[in-house]
mmCIF file of C-alpha atoms in Angstrom:
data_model
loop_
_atom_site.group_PDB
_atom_site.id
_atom_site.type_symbol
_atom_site.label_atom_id
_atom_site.label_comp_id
_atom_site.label_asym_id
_atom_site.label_seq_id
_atom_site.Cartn_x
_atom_site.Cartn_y
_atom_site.Cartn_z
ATOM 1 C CA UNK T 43 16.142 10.516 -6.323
ATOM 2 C CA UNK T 44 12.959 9.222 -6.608
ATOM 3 C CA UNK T 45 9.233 10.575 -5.421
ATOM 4 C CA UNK T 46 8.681 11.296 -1.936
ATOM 5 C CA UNK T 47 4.724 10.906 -0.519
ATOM 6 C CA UNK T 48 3.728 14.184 1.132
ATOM 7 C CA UNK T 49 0.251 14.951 2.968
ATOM 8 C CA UNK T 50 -1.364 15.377 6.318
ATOM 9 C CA UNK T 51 -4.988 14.279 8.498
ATOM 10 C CA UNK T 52 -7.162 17.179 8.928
ATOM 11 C CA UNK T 53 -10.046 17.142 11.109
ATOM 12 C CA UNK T 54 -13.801 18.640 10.332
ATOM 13 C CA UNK T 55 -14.386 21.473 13.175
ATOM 14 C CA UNK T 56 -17.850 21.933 14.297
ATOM 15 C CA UNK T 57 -18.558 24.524 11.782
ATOM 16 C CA UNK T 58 -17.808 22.313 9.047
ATOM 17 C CA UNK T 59 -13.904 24.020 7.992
ATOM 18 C CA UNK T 60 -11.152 21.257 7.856
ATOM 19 C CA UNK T 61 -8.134 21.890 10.074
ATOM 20 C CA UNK T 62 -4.722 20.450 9.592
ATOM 21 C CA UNK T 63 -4.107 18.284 12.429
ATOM 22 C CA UNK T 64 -0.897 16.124 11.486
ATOM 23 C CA UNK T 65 1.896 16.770 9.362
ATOM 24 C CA UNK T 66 2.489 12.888 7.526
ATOM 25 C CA UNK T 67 5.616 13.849 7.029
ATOM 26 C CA UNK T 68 5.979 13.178 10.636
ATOM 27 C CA UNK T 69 5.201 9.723 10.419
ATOM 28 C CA UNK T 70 8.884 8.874 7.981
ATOM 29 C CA UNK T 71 7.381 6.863 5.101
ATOM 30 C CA UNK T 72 9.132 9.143 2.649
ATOM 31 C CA UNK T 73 8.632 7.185 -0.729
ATOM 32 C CA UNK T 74 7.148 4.226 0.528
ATOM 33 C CA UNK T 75 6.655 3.347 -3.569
ATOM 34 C CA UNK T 76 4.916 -0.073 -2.880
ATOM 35 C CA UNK T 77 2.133 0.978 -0.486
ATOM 36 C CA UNK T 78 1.720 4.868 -2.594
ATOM 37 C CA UNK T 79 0.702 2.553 -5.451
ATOM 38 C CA UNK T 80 -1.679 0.105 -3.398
ATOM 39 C CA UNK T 81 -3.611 2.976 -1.963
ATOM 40 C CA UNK T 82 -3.024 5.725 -4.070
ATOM 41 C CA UNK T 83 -2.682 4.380 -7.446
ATOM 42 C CA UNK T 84 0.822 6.591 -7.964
ATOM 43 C CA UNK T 85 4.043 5.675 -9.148
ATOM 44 C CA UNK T 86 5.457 1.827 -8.217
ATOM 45 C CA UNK T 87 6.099 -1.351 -10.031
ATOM 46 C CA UNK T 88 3.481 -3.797 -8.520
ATOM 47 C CA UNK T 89 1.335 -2.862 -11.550
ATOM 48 C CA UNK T 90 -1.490 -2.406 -9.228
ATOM 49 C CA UNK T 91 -5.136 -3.261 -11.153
ATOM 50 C CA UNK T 92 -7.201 -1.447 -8.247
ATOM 51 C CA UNK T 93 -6.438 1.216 -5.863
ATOM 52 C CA UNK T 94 -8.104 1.749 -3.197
ATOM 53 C CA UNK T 95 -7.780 5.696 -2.973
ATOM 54 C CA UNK T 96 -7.195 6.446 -6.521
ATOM 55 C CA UNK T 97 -5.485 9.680 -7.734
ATOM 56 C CA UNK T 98 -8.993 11.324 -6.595
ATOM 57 C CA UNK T 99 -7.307 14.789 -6.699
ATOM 58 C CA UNK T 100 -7.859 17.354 -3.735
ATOM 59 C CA UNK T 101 -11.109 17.942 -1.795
ATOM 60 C CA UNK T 102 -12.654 21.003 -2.647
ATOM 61 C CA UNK T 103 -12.881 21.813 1.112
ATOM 62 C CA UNK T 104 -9.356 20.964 1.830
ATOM 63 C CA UNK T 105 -7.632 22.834 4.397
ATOM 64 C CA UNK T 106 -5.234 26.016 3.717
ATOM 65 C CA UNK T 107 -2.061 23.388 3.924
ATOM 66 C CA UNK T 108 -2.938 21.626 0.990
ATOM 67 C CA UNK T 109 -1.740 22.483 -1.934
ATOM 68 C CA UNK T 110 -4.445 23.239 -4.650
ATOM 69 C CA UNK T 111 -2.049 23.281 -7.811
ATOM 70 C CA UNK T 112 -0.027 20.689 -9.664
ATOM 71 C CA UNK T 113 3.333 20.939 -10.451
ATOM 72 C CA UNK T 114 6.550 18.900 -9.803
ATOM 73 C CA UNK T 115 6.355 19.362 -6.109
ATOM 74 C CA UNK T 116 2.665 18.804 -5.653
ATOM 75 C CA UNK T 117 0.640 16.277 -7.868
ATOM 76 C CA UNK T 118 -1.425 13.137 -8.316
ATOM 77 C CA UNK T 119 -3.421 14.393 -5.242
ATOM 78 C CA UNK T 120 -5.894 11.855 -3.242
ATOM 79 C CA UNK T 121 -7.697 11.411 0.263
ATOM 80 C CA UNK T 122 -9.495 9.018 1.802
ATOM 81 C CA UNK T 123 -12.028 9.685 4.995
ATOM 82 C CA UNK T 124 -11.003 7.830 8.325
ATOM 83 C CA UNK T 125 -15.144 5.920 7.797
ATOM 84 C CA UNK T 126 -13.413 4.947 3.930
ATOM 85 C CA UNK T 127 -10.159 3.109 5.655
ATOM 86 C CA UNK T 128 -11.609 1.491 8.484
ATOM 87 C CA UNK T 129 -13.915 -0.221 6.109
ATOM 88 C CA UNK T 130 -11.133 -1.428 4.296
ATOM 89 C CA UNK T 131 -10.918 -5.403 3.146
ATOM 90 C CA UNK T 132 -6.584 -5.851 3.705
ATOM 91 C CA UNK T 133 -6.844 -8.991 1.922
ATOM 92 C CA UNK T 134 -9.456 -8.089 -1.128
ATOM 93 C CA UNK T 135 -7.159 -8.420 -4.363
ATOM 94 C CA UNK T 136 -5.787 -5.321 -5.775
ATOM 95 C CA UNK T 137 -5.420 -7.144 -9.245
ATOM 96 C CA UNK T 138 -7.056 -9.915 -11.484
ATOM 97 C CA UNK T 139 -4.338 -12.438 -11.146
ATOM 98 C CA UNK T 140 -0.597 -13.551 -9.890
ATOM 99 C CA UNK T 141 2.187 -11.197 -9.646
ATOM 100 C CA UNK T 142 3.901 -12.315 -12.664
ATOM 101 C CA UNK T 143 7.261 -11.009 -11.388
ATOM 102 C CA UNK T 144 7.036 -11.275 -7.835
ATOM 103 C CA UNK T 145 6.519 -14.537 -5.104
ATOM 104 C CA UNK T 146 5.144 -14.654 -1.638
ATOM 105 C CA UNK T 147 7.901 -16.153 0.420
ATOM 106 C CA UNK T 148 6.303 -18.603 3.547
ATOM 107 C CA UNK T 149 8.201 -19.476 6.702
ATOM 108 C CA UNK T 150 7.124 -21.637 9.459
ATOM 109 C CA UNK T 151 5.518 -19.000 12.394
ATOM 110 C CA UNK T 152 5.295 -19.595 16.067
ATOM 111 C CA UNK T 153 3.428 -22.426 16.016
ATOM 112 C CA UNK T 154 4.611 -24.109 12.893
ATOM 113 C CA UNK T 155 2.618 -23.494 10.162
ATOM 114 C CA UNK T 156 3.286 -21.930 7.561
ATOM 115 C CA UNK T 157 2.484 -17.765 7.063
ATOM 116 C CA UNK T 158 3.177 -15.130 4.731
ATOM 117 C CA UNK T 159 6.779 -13.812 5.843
ATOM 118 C CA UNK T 160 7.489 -11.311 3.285
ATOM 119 C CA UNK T 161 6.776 -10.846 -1.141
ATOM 120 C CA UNK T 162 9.871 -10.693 -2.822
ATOM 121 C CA UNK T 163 11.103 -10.355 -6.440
ATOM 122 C CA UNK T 164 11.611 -13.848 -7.869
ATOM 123 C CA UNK T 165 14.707 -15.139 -7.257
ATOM 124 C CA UNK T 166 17.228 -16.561 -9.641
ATOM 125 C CA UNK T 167 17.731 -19.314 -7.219
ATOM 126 C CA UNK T 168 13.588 -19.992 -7.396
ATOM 127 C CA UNK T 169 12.884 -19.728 -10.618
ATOM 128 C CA UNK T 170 15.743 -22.361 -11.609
ATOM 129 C CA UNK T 171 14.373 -24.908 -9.015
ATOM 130 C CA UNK T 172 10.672 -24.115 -10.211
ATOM 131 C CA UNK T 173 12.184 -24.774 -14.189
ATOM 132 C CA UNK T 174 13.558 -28.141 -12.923
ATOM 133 C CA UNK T 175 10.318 -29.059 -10.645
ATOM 134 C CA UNK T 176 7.936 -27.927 -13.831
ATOM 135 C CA UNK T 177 9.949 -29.047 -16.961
ATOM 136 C CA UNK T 178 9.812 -25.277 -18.312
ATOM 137 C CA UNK T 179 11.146 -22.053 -18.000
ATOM 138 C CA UNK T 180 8.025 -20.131 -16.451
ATOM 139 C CA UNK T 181 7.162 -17.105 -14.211
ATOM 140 C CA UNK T 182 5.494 -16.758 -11.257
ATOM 141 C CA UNK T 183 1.808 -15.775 -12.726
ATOM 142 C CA UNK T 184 2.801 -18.766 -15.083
ATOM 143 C CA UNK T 185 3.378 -21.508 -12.824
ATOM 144 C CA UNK T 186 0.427 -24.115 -12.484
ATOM 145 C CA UNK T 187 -2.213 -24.511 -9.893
ATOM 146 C CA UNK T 188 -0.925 -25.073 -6.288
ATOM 147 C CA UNK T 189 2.590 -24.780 -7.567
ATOM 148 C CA UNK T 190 5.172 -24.382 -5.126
ATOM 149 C CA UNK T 191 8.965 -24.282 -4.474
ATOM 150 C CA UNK T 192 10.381 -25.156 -1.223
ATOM 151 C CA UNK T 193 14.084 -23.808 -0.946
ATOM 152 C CA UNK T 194 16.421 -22.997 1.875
ATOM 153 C CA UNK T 195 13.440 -22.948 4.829
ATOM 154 C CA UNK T 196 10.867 -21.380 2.609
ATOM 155 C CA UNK T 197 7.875 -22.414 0.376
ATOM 156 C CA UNK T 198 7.737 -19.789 -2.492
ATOM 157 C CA UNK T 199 4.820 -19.683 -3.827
ATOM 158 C CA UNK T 200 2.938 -17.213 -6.658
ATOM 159 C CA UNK T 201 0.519 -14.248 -5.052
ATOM 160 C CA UNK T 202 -2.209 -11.919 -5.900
ATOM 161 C CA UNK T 203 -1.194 -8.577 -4.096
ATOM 162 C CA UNK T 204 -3.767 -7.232 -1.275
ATOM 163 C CA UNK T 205 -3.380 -3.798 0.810
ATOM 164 C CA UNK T 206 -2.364 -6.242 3.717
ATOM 165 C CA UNK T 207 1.039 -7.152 2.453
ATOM 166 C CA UNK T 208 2.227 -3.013 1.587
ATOM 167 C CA UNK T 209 0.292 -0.950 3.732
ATOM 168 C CA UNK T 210 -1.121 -2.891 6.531
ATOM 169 C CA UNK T 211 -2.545 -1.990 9.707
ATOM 170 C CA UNK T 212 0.527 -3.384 11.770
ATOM 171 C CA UNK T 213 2.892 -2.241 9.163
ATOM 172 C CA UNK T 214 4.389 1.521 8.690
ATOM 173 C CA UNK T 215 1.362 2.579 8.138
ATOM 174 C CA UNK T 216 0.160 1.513 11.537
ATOM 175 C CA UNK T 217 0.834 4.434 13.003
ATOM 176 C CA UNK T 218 -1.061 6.763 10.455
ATOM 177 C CA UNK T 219 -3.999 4.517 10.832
ATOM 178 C CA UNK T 220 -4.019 4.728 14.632
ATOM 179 C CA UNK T 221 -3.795 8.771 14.805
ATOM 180 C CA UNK T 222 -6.805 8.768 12.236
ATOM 181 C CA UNK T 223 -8.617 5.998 14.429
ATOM 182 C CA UNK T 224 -7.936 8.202 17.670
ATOM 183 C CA UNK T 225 -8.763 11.860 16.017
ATOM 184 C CA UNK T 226 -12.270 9.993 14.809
ATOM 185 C CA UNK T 227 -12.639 9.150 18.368
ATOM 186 C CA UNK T 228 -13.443 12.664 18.886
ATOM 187 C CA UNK T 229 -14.660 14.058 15.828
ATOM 188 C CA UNK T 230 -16.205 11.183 14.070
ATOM 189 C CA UNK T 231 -15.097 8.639 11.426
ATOM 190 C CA UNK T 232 -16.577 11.418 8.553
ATOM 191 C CA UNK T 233 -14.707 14.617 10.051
ATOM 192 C CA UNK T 234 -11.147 12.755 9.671
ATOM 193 C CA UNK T 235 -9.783 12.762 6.873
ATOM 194 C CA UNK T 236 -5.733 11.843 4.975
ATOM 195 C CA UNK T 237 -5.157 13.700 1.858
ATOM 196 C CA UNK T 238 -1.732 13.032 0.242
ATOM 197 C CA UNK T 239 0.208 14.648 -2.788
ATOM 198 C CA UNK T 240 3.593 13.834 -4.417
ATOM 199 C CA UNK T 241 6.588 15.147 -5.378
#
């Protein structure tokens, strides 16, 4: 079944109450396990070092639709101010070092050079090739400087996870960050806010 990522964006009115404005469950991301853990610090694999939002629990001022109790349907509460995201660094490390478990997969873009096309478990397939290319059996995190394996199209190489490749601004969360940036538009980057909960 799984954990599915609840929430809304409430606005500050002019006499300082917070209003629901959006519903997130509007927006589909459902569990979205990868990006809950990059920005809320809940749940996932990734083994994420630093979130960026935390587990900071409710805001005391929440609005009425937030739920101010834990239990299995509503937990490991956090928020994060519209000013707090768009200040965000997309590619500032989330962790000390390499995934060990996990590669970044490069294909040739548009104009030919190499980019980022997706991060992907290690293959089987990838981690034989890199055992031949580096005489031992080693992981991703293990593998030494500027190691890489080019296979089938691709250059696998190892990565250090960032917000940018989970929850980016062009990504499903694009449209969550654009109905924040548009509310703050009118009430101000302070007075909009996304506070999330899980269940």
């Amino acid at each position: 079944m799984g954990t599915y990522i609840d929430g809304l964006i409430e606005t500050r009115m002019a006499g300082g109450a917070w209003e629901m404005a959006v519903d997130l469950l509007d927006f589909g991301l459902w569990k979205a396990r990868h990006a809950r853990e990059c920005l809320f610090g809940y749940g996932g694999s990734l083994g994420v070092e630093r979130p960026l939002f935390d587990q900071r629990g409710w805001p005391e001022d929440a609005c009425d639709e937030v739920p101010k109790e834990c239990d299995e349907l509503n937990h490991s509460h956090s928020y994060a101010t519209w000013a707090e995201i768009a200040a965000v660094d997309w590619d500032a490390p989330l962790c000390d070092g390499p995934d060990g478990n996990r590669l970044g997969e490069w294909r040739p873009g548009p104009d030919g050079e190499l980019v980022l096309d997706d991060v992907v478990w290690a293959p089987i397939k990838v981690l034989d090739a890199a055992e031949e290319l580096f005489g031992e059996d080693l992981m991703p995190s293990e593998w030494p400087p500027g190691g890489e394996v080019r296979l089938n199209g691709a250059v696998y190489r190892p990565v250090i996870l960032t917000p940018r490749m989970f929850a980016s601004p062009d990504g499903s969360w694009g449209p969550v960050w654009a109905t924040m940036r548009e509310l703050a538009v009118v009430h101000g980057d302070e007075n909009v806010r996304l506070v999330v909960w899980f269940g």
